[in-house]
Amino acid sequence: WNDSYGNFVFIDHGNGYVSNYRNMGGPKVEVGGTVEQGTVLFEIEENNMDIGYSVTKDEEFLDPMDIMEIKG
């Protein structure tokens, strides 16, 4: 939890890739859990519709548009 960004969910994709999602809503996933495409990460309501997102490779920030070809 962070007062500015709310809750954080980090997803380790392997090979050094980690995506980070931020939202003021309650997280819907457990620490150490497994997620698949389409998994709901946060409880989104009218007062917390903003979500932050970043992706890193070996702890270096990447532009998500640069890696879209990996999974499409």
Short mmCIF file of C-alpha atoms in Angstrom, two decimals:
data_model
loop_
_atom_site.label_atom_id
_atom_site.label_comp_id
_atom_site.label_asym_id
_atom_site.label_seq_id
_atom_site.Cartn_x
_atom_site.Cartn_y
_atom_site.Cartn_z
CA TRP A 1 0.00 0.00 0.00
CA ASN A 2 1.11 3.52 -0.81
CA ASP A 3 -0.87 6.68 0.04
CA SER A 4 -0.31 8.14 -3.43
CA TYR A 5 -0.91 5.05 -5.56
CA GLY A 6 -2.90 2.62 -3.39
CA ASN A 7 -2.34 -1.12 -3.63
CA PHE A 8 0.36 -2.72 -5.77
CA VAL A 9 0.21 -6.06 -7.56
CA PHE A 10 3.48 -7.31 -9.01
CA ILE A 11 3.39 -10.15 -11.54
CA ASP A 12 6.62 -12.03 -12.18
CA HIS A 13 6.47 -13.32 -15.77
CA GLY A 14 9.87 -15.03 -15.63
CA ASN A 15 13.00 -14.24 -17.63
CA GLY A 16 13.41 -10.98 -15.66
CA TYR A 17 10.04 -9.48 -16.72
CA VAL A 18 7.80 -8.05 -13.98
CA SER A 19 4.62 -6.05 -14.47
CA ASN A 20 3.35 -3.74 -11.74
CA TYR A 21 -0.25 -2.60 -11.42
CA ARG A 22 -1.45 0.12 -9.01
CA ASN A 23 -4.99 0.98 -7.93
CA MET A 24 -6.81 2.32 -4.87
CA GLY A 25 -9.21 -0.66 -4.91
CA GLY A 26 -8.80 -3.76 -2.83
CA PRO A 27 -6.58 -6.42 -4.41
CA LYS A 28 -8.40 -9.54 -5.64
CA VAL A 29 -5.28 -11.75 -5.78
CA GLU A 30 -3.20 -13.31 -3.01
CA VAL A 31 0.53 -12.89 -2.41
CA GLY A 32 2.29 -15.80 -4.11
CA GLY A 33 -0.82 -16.68 -6.14
CA THR A 34 -0.95 -17.53 -9.81
CA VAL A 35 -2.73 -15.34 -12.34
CA GLU A 36 -3.75 -15.94 -15.93
CA GLN A 37 -4.76 -13.55 -18.68
CA GLY A 38 -8.09 -12.00 -17.68
CA THR A 39 -7.61 -12.42 -13.91
CA VAL A 40 -9.22 -9.55 -11.98
CA LEU A 41 -6.48 -7.83 -9.98
CA PHE A 42 -8.42 -5.12 -8.14
CA GLU A 43 -11.94 -4.35 -7.03
CA ILE A 44 -12.70 -1.43 -9.35
CA GLU A 45 -15.50 0.96 -8.41
CA GLU A 46 -16.64 4.39 -9.52
CA ASN A 47 -14.25 6.16 -7.12
CA ASN A 48 -11.10 4.21 -8.11
CA MET A 49 -11.19 3.70 -11.86
CA ASP A 50 -7.61 4.89 -12.46
CA ILE A 51 -4.97 2.19 -12.74
CA GLY A 52 -1.23 2.59 -13.01
CA TYR A 53 0.94 0.14 -14.92
CA SER A 54 4.61 -0.40 -15.56
CA VAL A 55 6.80 -3.23 -16.80
CA THR A 56 10.43 -3.92 -16.04
CA LYS A 57 13.06 -6.28 -17.38
CA ASP A 58 15.84 -7.01 -14.92
CA GLU A 59 14.60 -4.04 -12.84
CA GLU A 60 14.90 -1.58 -15.77
CA PHE A 61 11.68 0.15 -16.86
CA LEU A 62 10.45 -0.64 -20.38
CA ASP A 63 7.96 1.03 -22.67
CA PRO A 64 5.10 -1.54 -22.82
CA MET A 65 4.51 -0.70 -26.49
CA ASP A 66 8.05 -1.91 -27.27
CA ILE A 67 7.26 -5.43 -26.03
CA MET A 68 3.76 -5.91 -27.46
CA GLU A 69 5.14 -8.24 -30.14
CA ILE A 70 6.21 -10.75 -27.47
CA LYS A 71 2.62 -11.75 -26.68
CA GLY A 72 0.53 -9.60 -29.01
#
